[in-house]
PDB file of C-alpha atoms in Angstrom:
ATOM      1  CA  LYS V1215      -3.045  15.443   0.956  1.00 61.00           C
ATOM      2  CA  ASN V1216      -2.077  11.797   0.480  1.00 81.00           C
ATOM      3  CA  GLU V1217      -0.659  10.769  -2.849  1.00 90.00           C
ATOM      4  CA  VAL V1218      -3.047   7.799  -2.882  1.00 94.00           C
ATOM      5  CA  GLU V1219      -6.632   8.021  -1.659  1.00 94.00           C
ATOM      6  CA  GLN V1220      -8.960   5.057  -1.180  1.00 95.00           C
ATOM      7  CA  SER V1221     -12.676   4.816  -0.628  1.00 95.00           C
ATOM      8  CA  PRO V1222     -14.565   3.658   1.219  1.00 96.00           C
ATOM      9  CA  GLN V1223     -12.542   3.248   4.413  1.00 94.00           C
ATOM     10  CA  ASN V1224     -14.883   0.567   5.695  1.00 96.00           C
ATOM     11  CA  LEU V1225     -17.280  -1.640   3.803  1.00 97.00           C
ATOM     12  CA  THR V1226     -19.734  -4.283   4.965  1.00 97.00           C
ATOM     13  CA  ALA V1227     -21.456  -6.516   2.437  1.00 97.00           C
ATOM     14  CA  GLN V1228     -23.700  -9.535   2.388  1.00 97.00           C
ATOM     15  CA  GLU V1229     -22.295 -12.728   0.965  1.00 97.00           C
ATOM     16  CA  GLY V1230     -22.809 -12.806  -2.785  1.00 97.00           C
ATOM     17  CA  GLU V1231     -22.791  -9.060  -3.303  1.00 97.00           C
ATOM     18  CA  PHE V1232     -20.687  -7.293  -5.916  1.00 98.00           C
ATOM     19  CA  ILE V1233     -18.068  -5.099  -4.258  1.00 97.00           C
ATOM     20  CA  THR V1234     -16.134  -2.125  -5.564  1.00 98.00           C
ATOM     21  CA  ILE V1235     -13.216  -0.385  -3.880  1.00 98.00           C
ATOM     22  CA  ASN V1236     -11.880   2.806  -5.420  1.00 98.00           C
ATOM     23  CA  CYS V1237      -8.419   4.320  -5.543  1.00 97.00           C
ATOM     24  CA  SER V1238      -7.286   7.713  -6.813  1.00 97.00           C
ATOM     25  CA  TYR V1239      -3.707   8.838  -7.077  1.00 95.00           C
ATOM     26  CA  SER V1240      -2.037  12.164  -7.699  1.00 92.00           C
ATOM     27  CA  VAL V1241       1.527  11.105  -8.541  1.00 84.00           C
ATOM     28  CA  GLY V1242       3.015   9.917 -11.787  1.00 85.00           C
ATOM     29  CA  ILE V1243       3.154   6.165 -11.696  1.00 87.00           C
ATOM     30  CA  SER V1244       4.667   3.213 -13.425  1.00 87.00           C
ATOM     31  CA  ALA V1245       2.226   0.761 -11.904  1.00 91.00           C
ATOM     32  CA  LEU V1246      -0.765   0.521  -9.590  1.00 94.00           C
ATOM     33  CA  HIS V1247      -0.885  -2.285  -7.041  1.00 94.00           C
ATOM     34  CA  TRP V1248      -3.675  -3.873  -5.066  1.00 96.00           C
ATOM     35  CA  LEU V1249      -2.679  -5.661  -1.884  1.00 95.00           C
ATOM     36  CA  GLN V1250      -4.675  -7.822   0.520  1.00 96.00           C
ATOM     37  CA  GLN V1251      -4.103  -8.161   4.245  1.00 94.00           C
ATOM     38  CA  HIS V1252      -6.127 -10.589   6.362  1.00 87.00           C
ATOM     39  CA  PRO V1253      -6.590  -9.830  10.064  1.00 83.00           C
ATOM     40  CA  GLY V1254      -3.353 -10.512  11.884  1.00 77.00           C
ATOM     41  CA  GLY V1255      -1.819 -11.738   8.680  1.00 76.00           C
ATOM     42  CA  GLY V1256       0.738 -10.777   6.159  1.00 87.00           C
ATOM     43  CA  ILE V1257       0.354  -8.735   3.019  1.00 92.00           C
ATOM     44  CA  VAL V1258      -0.172 -10.336  -0.356  1.00 91.00           C
ATOM     45  CA  SER V1259       0.020  -8.697  -3.737  1.00 91.00           C
ATOM     46  CA  LEU V1260      -3.193  -9.282  -5.725  1.00 93.00           C
ATOM     47  CA  PHE V1261      -2.622  -7.237  -8.842  1.00 93.00           C
ATOM     48  CA  MET V1262      -0.060  -5.017 -10.491  1.00 91.00           C
ATOM     49  CA  LEU V1263      -1.273  -3.094 -13.524  1.00 92.00           C
ATOM     50  CA  SER V1264      -0.374  -0.099 -15.609  1.00 90.00           C
ATOM     51  CA  SER V1265      -3.301  -0.088 -18.033  1.00 91.00           C
ATOM     52  CA  GLY V1266      -6.626  -1.694 -18.778  1.00 93.00           C
ATOM     53  CA  LYS V1267      -7.952  -4.543 -16.701  1.00 95.00           C
ATOM     54  CA  LYS V1268      -6.751  -7.709 -15.006  1.00 94.00           C
ATOM     55  CA  LYS V1269      -8.826 -10.609 -13.693  1.00 95.00           C
ATOM     56  CA  HIS V1270      -7.975 -13.350 -11.247  1.00 92.00           C
ATOM     57  CA  GLY V1271     -10.827 -15.603 -10.233  1.00 94.00           C
ATOM     58  CA  ARG V1272     -13.560 -13.441  -8.715  1.00 96.00           C
ATOM     59  CA  LEU V1273     -11.293 -10.386  -8.490  1.00 96.00           C
ATOM     60  CA  ILE V1274     -11.024  -7.755 -11.191  1.00 97.00           C
ATOM     61  CA  ALA V1275      -8.777  -4.693 -11.182  1.00 97.00           C
ATOM     62  CA  THR V1276      -9.120  -1.804 -13.593  1.00 97.00           C
ATOM     63  CA  ILE V1277      -7.166   1.378 -14.128  1.00 96.00           C
ATOM     64  CA  ASN V1278      -7.877   4.602 -16.000  1.00 95.00           C
ATOM     65  CA  ILE V1279      -4.556   6.369 -16.536  1.00 92.00           C
ATOM     66  CA  GLN V1280      -6.118   9.613 -17.776  1.00 93.00           C
ATOM     67  CA  GLU V1281      -8.350   9.912 -14.731  1.00 94.00           C
ATOM     68  CA  LYS V1282      -5.677   8.551 -12.349  1.00 94.00           C
ATOM     69  CA  HIS V1283      -8.170   6.131 -10.916  1.00 96.00           C
ATOM     70  CA  SER V1284      -8.286   2.423 -10.251  1.00 97.00           C
ATOM     71  CA  SER V1285     -10.970   0.094  -8.967  1.00 98.00           C
ATOM     72  CA  LEU V1286     -10.910  -3.339  -7.397  1.00 98.00           C
ATOM     73  CA  HIS V1287     -14.056  -5.400  -7.913  1.00 98.00           C
ATOM     74  CA  ILE V1288     -15.039  -8.600  -6.145  1.00 97.00           C
ATOM     75  CA  THR V1289     -17.833 -10.622  -7.695  1.00 96.00           C
ATOM     76  CA  ALA V1290     -19.947 -13.053  -5.667  1.00 96.00           C
ATOM     77  CA  SER V1291     -18.283 -11.965  -2.430  1.00 97.00           C
ATOM     78  CA  HIS V1292     -17.575 -14.543   0.252  1.00 96.00           C
ATOM     79  CA  PRO V1293     -16.777 -14.216   3.966  1.00 96.00           C
ATOM     80  CA  ARG V1294     -13.204 -15.335   3.248  1.00 94.00           C
ATOM     81  CA  ASP V1295     -12.808 -12.115   1.220  1.00 96.00           C
ATOM     82  CA  SER V1296     -12.982 -10.203   4.500  1.00 96.00           C
ATOM     83  CA  ALA V1297      -9.681  -8.375   4.734  1.00 96.00           C
ATOM     84  CA  VAL V1298      -8.057  -4.984   4.324  1.00 95.00           C
ATOM     85  CA  TYR V1299      -7.429  -4.041   0.710  1.00 97.00           C
ATOM     86  CA  ILE V1300      -4.626  -1.580   0.080  1.00 95.00           C
ATOM     87  CA  CYS V1301      -3.974   0.409  -3.066  1.00 95.00           C
ATOM     88  CA  ALA V1302      -0.399   1.449  -3.832  1.00 93.00           C
ATOM     89  CA  ALA V1303       1.302   3.386  -6.614  1.00 92.00           C
ATOM     90  CA  SER V1304       4.892   2.849  -7.699  1.00 87.00           C
ATOM     91  CA  ASN V1305       7.041   5.188  -9.745  1.00 84.00           C
ATOM     92  CA  THR V1306      10.118   4.835 -11.915  1.00 79.00           C
ATOM     93  CA  GLY V1307      12.304   5.172  -8.841  1.00 72.00           C
ATOM     94  CA  ASN V1308      10.702   2.040  -7.435  1.00 71.00           C
ATOM     95  CA  GLN V1309       9.174   4.103  -4.641  1.00 77.00           C
ATOM     96  CA  PHE V1310       5.766   3.084  -3.349  1.00 82.00           C
ATOM     97  CA  TYR V1311       2.909   5.275  -2.101  1.00 88.00           C
ATOM     98  CA  PHE V1312       0.162   3.546  -0.132  1.00 90.00           C
ATOM     99  CA  GLY V1313      -3.472   4.290   0.472  1.00 92.00           C
ATOM    100  CA  THR V1314      -4.835   3.912   3.974  1.00 89.00           C
ATOM    101  CA  GLY V1315      -6.704   0.742   3.110  1.00 93.00           C
ATOM    102  CA  THR V1316     -10.318  -0.371   2.883  1.00 96.00           C
ATOM    103  CA  SER V1317     -11.539  -2.745   5.562  1.00 95.00           C
ATOM    104  CA  LEU V1318     -14.003  -5.195   4.013  1.00 97.00           C
ATOM    105  CA  THR V1319     -16.326  -7.428   6.016  1.00 97.00           C
ATOM    106  CA  VAL V1320     -18.487  -9.936   4.171  1.00 97.00           C
ATOM    107  CA  ILE V1321     -21.336 -11.282   6.275  1.00 97.00           C
ATOM    108  CA  PRO V1322     -22.636 -14.815   5.628  1.00 95.00           C
TER     109      PRO V1322
ATOM    110  CA  ASP J 249      11.947 -20.181  -2.371  1.00 63.00           C
ATOM    111  CA  ALA J 250      10.926 -19.535   1.241  1.00 81.00           C
ATOM    112  CA  GLY J 251       9.820 -16.001   0.528  1.00 93.00           C
ATOM    113  CA  VAL J 252      10.906 -12.970   2.512  1.00 96.00           C
ATOM    114  CA  ILE J 253      12.048 -14.006   5.968  1.00 97.00           C
ATOM    115  CA  GLN J 254      11.813 -11.709   8.969  1.00 97.00           C
ATOM    116  CA  SER J 255      12.959 -12.224  12.514  1.00 97.00           C
ATOM    117  CA  PRO J 256      11.927 -12.062  15.197  1.00 97.00           C
ATOM    118  CA  ARG J 257       8.182 -12.428  14.569  1.00 96.00           C
ATOM    119  CA  HIS J 258       7.379 -10.838  17.904  1.00 96.00           C
ATOM    120  CA  GLU J 259       9.471  -8.586  20.087  1.00 97.00           C
ATOM    121  CA  VAL J 260       8.578  -7.135  23.459  1.00 97.00           C
ATOM    122  CA  THR J 261      11.061  -4.768  24.993  1.00 96.00           C
ATOM    123  CA  GLU J 262      11.278  -1.980  27.478  1.00 97.00           C
ATOM    124  CA  MET J 263      11.608   1.677  26.670  1.00 97.00           C
ATOM    125  CA  GLY J 264      15.209   2.676  26.133  1.00 96.00           C
ATOM    126  CA  GLN J 265      16.370  -0.707  24.917  1.00 97.00           C
ATOM    127  CA  GLU J 266      17.924  -1.299  21.517  1.00 97.00           C
ATOM    128  CA  VAL J 267      15.838  -3.299  19.059  1.00 98.00           C
ATOM    129  CA  THR J 268      17.163  -4.965  15.911  1.00 98.00           C
ATOM    130  CA  LEU J 269      14.838  -6.354  13.265  1.00 98.00           C
ATOM    131  CA  ARG J 270      16.173  -8.629  10.541  1.00 98.00           C
ATOM    132  CA  CYS J 271      15.157  -9.379   7.000  1.00 98.00           C
ATOM    133  CA  LYS J 272      16.290 -11.818   4.358  1.00 98.00           C
ATOM    134  CA  PRO J 273      14.889 -10.906   0.928  1.00 97.00           C
ATOM    135  CA  ILE J 274      13.991 -13.344  -1.805  1.00 95.00           C
ATOM    136  CA  SER J 275      17.107 -14.495  -3.590  1.00 94.00           C
ATOM    137  CA  GLY J 276      17.694 -12.495  -6.760  1.00 91.00           C
ATOM    138  CA  HIS J 277      15.602  -9.521  -5.710  1.00 92.00           C
ATOM    139  CA  ASN J 278      17.468  -6.231  -5.966  1.00 89.00           C
ATOM    140  CA  SER J 279      15.161  -3.932  -4.023  1.00 89.00           C
ATOM    141  CA  LEU J 280      14.357  -4.126  -0.331  1.00 93.00           C
ATOM    142  CA  PHE J 281      11.835  -2.058   1.557  1.00 93.00           C
ATOM    143  CA  TRP J 282      11.174  -1.487   5.253  1.00 96.00           C
ATOM    144  CA  TYR J 283       7.633  -0.469   6.262  1.00 94.00           C
ATOM    145  CA  ARG J 284       5.898   0.329   9.515  1.00 95.00           C
ATOM    146  CA  GLN J 285       2.191  -0.306  10.003  1.00 93.00           C
ATOM    147  CA  THR J 286       0.038   1.170  12.773  1.00 91.00           C
ATOM    148  CA  MET J 287      -3.678   1.529  13.195  1.00 85.00           C
ATOM    149  CA  MET J 288      -3.399   5.300  13.166  1.00 85.00           C
ATOM    150  CA  ARG J 289      -1.123   5.812  10.172  1.00 84.00           C
ATOM    151  CA  GLY J 290      -1.529   2.654   8.116  1.00 84.00           C
ATOM    152  CA  LEU J 291       1.421   1.424   6.084  1.00 87.00           C
ATOM    153  CA  GLU J 292       4.387   3.805   5.925  1.00 88.00           C
ATOM    154  CA  LEU J 293       7.572   3.399   3.923  1.00 89.00           C
ATOM    155  CA  LEU J 294      10.602   3.905   6.155  1.00 93.00           C
ATOM    156  CA  ILE J 295      13.474   3.272   3.760  1.00 93.00           C
ATOM    157  CA  TYR J 296      14.288   1.315   0.640  1.00 90.00           C
ATOM    158  CA  PHE J 297      17.434  -0.035  -0.954  1.00 92.00           C
ATOM    159  CA  ASN J 298      18.282  -0.765  -4.566  1.00 88.00           C
ATOM    160  CA  ASN J 299      21.265  -3.077  -5.011  1.00 90.00           C
ATOM    161  CA  ASN J 300      22.135  -2.678  -1.311  1.00 93.00           C
ATOM    162  CA  VAL J 301      22.301   1.120  -1.576  1.00 92.00           C
ATOM    163  CA  PRO J 302      19.821   3.229   0.409  1.00 92.00           C
ATOM    164  CA  ILE J 303      17.792   5.249  -2.085  1.00 87.00           C
ATOM    165  CA  ASP J 304      15.222   7.053   0.045  1.00 84.00           C
ATOM    166  CA  ASP J 305      15.251   7.207   3.831  1.00 88.00           C
ATOM    167  CA  SER J 306      12.968  10.209   4.159  1.00 84.00           C
ATOM    168  CA  GLY J 307      10.425   8.041   5.922  1.00 86.00           C
ATOM    169  CA  MET J 308      12.742   7.174   8.786  1.00 91.00           C
ATOM    170  CA  PRO J 309      11.129   8.900  11.771  1.00 85.00           C
ATOM    171  CA  GLU J 310      14.234  10.238  13.458  1.00 83.00           C
ATOM    172  CA  ASP J 311      17.834   9.525  14.306  1.00 90.00           C
ATOM    173  CA  ARG J 312      16.832   6.699  16.602  1.00 95.00           C
ATOM    174  CA  PHE J 313      16.106   4.626  13.515  1.00 96.00           C
ATOM    175  CA  SER J 314      18.822   3.236  11.263  1.00 96.00           C
ATOM    176  CA  ALA J 315      18.866   0.597   8.534  1.00 97.00           C
ATOM    177  CA  LYS J 316      21.649  -1.272   6.849  1.00 96.00           C
ATOM    178  CA  MET J 317      21.979  -3.708   4.012  1.00 97.00           C
ATOM    179  CA  PRO J 318      25.511  -5.117   4.132  1.00 96.00           C
ATOM    180  CA  ASN J 319      24.844  -7.598   1.337  1.00 94.00           C
ATOM    181  CA  ALA J 320      22.133  -8.702  -1.066  1.00 94.00           C
ATOM    182  CA  SER J 321      20.718 -11.302   1.315  1.00 95.00           C
ATOM    183  CA  PHE J 322      20.417  -9.436   4.598  1.00 96.00           C
ATOM    184  CA  SER J 323      19.135  -6.196   6.047  1.00 98.00           C
ATOM    185  CA  THR J 324      18.597  -4.831   9.531  1.00 98.00           C
ATOM    186  CA  LEU J 325      16.421  -2.105  10.986  1.00 98.00           C
ATOM    187  CA  LYS J 326      17.635  -0.832  14.339  1.00 98.00           C
ATOM    188  CA  ILE J 327      15.873   1.352  16.862  1.00 97.00           C
ATOM    189  CA  GLN J 328      18.010   2.828  19.612  1.00 96.00           C
ATOM    190  CA  PRO J 329      16.703   3.833  22.067  1.00 96.00           C
ATOM    191  CA  SER J 330      13.215   2.437  21.610  1.00 96.00           C
ATOM    192  CA  GLU J 331      10.099   4.301  22.756  1.00 96.00           C
ATOM    193  CA  PRO J 332       6.487   3.144  23.323  1.00 96.00           C
ATOM    194  CA  ARG J 333       5.378   5.057  20.211  1.00 95.00           C
ATOM    195  CA  ASP J 334       7.579   2.775  18.125  1.00 96.00           C
ATOM    196  CA  SER J 335       5.175  -0.095  18.835  1.00 97.00           C
ATOM    197  CA  ALA J 336       3.932  -1.296  15.455  1.00 96.00           C
ATOM    198  CA  VAL J 337       4.233  -4.084  12.938  1.00 96.00           C
ATOM    199  CA  TYR J 338       7.356  -3.727  10.816  1.00 97.00           C
ATOM    200  CA  PHE J 339       7.273  -5.303   7.375  1.00 96.00           C
ATOM    201  CA  CYS J 340      10.130  -6.014   5.062  1.00 97.00           C
ATOM    202  CA  ALA J 341       9.436  -6.485   1.351  1.00 94.00           C
ATOM    203  CA  SER J 342      11.584  -7.246  -1.648  1.00 93.00           C
ATOM    204  CA  SER J 343      11.127  -6.926  -5.372  1.00 88.00           C
ATOM    205  CA  PRO J 344      13.128  -7.514  -8.501  1.00 85.00           C
ATOM    206  CA  LEU J 345      14.548  -4.411 -10.117  1.00 72.00           C
ATOM    207  CA  GLY J 346      13.413  -5.096 -13.640  1.00 65.00           C
ATOM    208  CA  VAL J 347      11.472  -2.409 -15.429  1.00 64.00           C
ATOM    209  CA  ALA J 348      11.749   0.593 -13.129  1.00 59.00           C
ATOM    210  CA  GLY J 349       8.624   1.011 -11.028  1.00 66.00           C
ATOM    211  CA  TYR J 350       6.878  -2.000 -12.510  1.00 71.00           C
ATOM    212  CA  ASN J 351       7.859  -4.631 -10.025  1.00 77.00           C
ATOM    213  CA  GLU J 352       5.660  -6.650  -7.718  1.00 83.00           C
ATOM    214  CA  GLN J 353       6.590  -6.499  -4.052  1.00 87.00           C
ATOM    215  CA  PHE J 354       6.728  -9.585  -1.894  1.00 91.00           C
ATOM    216  CA  PHE J 355       6.143  -8.974   1.792  1.00 94.00           C
ATOM    217  CA  GLY J 356       7.553 -10.786   4.773  1.00 95.00           C
ATOM    218  CA  PRO J 357       5.293 -11.894   7.627  1.00 94.00           C
ATOM    219  CA  GLY J 358       6.190  -8.845   9.700  1.00 96.00           C
ATOM    220  CA  THR J 359       7.654  -8.274  13.152  1.00 97.00           C
ATOM    221  CA  ARG J 360       5.219  -7.169  15.813  1.00 96.00           C
ATOM    222  CA  LEU J 361       7.115  -4.836  18.127  1.00 97.00           C
ATOM    223  CA  THR J 362       5.815  -3.813  21.518  1.00 97.00           C
ATOM    224  CA  VAL J 363       7.764  -1.273  23.539  1.00 97.00           C
ATOM    225  CA  LEU J 364       6.620  -1.057  27.147  1.00 96.00           C
TER     226      LEU J 364
END
C-alpha cells in the first residue's frame, strides 16, 4: 500500500467546471504538498500546508489532519489547468512520499 | 536566483555506458533530493542529502546507482553500467532545512535519460 493515495487517476472536465482532486495519506506528516506538472514540463510546487486551507487565485487546497485527507480544488477550470497534479507528504526527517498523480484535462 | 540547475537536459546513451547527471541546488538550500519519474512508477525518491550528508538512500535501485554531494552547491547521480530500464526523467530538487519537514521543494527541469 502506498503511503499517499490520490484519486481520481484521470479526470476530464469541461472548461468552467469546478474540479476536486483528493489525497489520502497514512504516514505522520509535517506538511502536505500539492505539485503541478505540465506535459513535458518541470514540476512546480503549488501549495504546502499543515492545517486548514490555502488559496491562490482559482486554486484552493484544504487538509483535514484528523482524517489524513487533503483536497485540491480548481474553480472555473481552464484548458491551461490541464496538467498532472501530484500530492506529496513530508515528515520531520524531510523525507517526501508522493502520490501517483492525477492527470487533468480541461476541454474548451 | 536561477533556480535548480540540472545538466544535461537530455542524454542518450548505449547500454553498459556510464552516465553522470549533475545538479546545482538553489544557493542557501540545505537539502537536496534526487528523483526518478517513469510512466509506470510515477515519481520515486532515490536519495536525499541534508547538509551534504546522505540521509536516506533506500530508494536507490541497486549498486549501479551512486550519488555524491561533495559540497553545498553540487551533486551528481551516476549510473554504471546503464541499462535500458534506467530510461526515465531524473529530477533534482532542493529545499531549505528550516522547520523539519515543513519546507517547500524546488525542482530542476529534469534530465531525460534514454538508454538504448
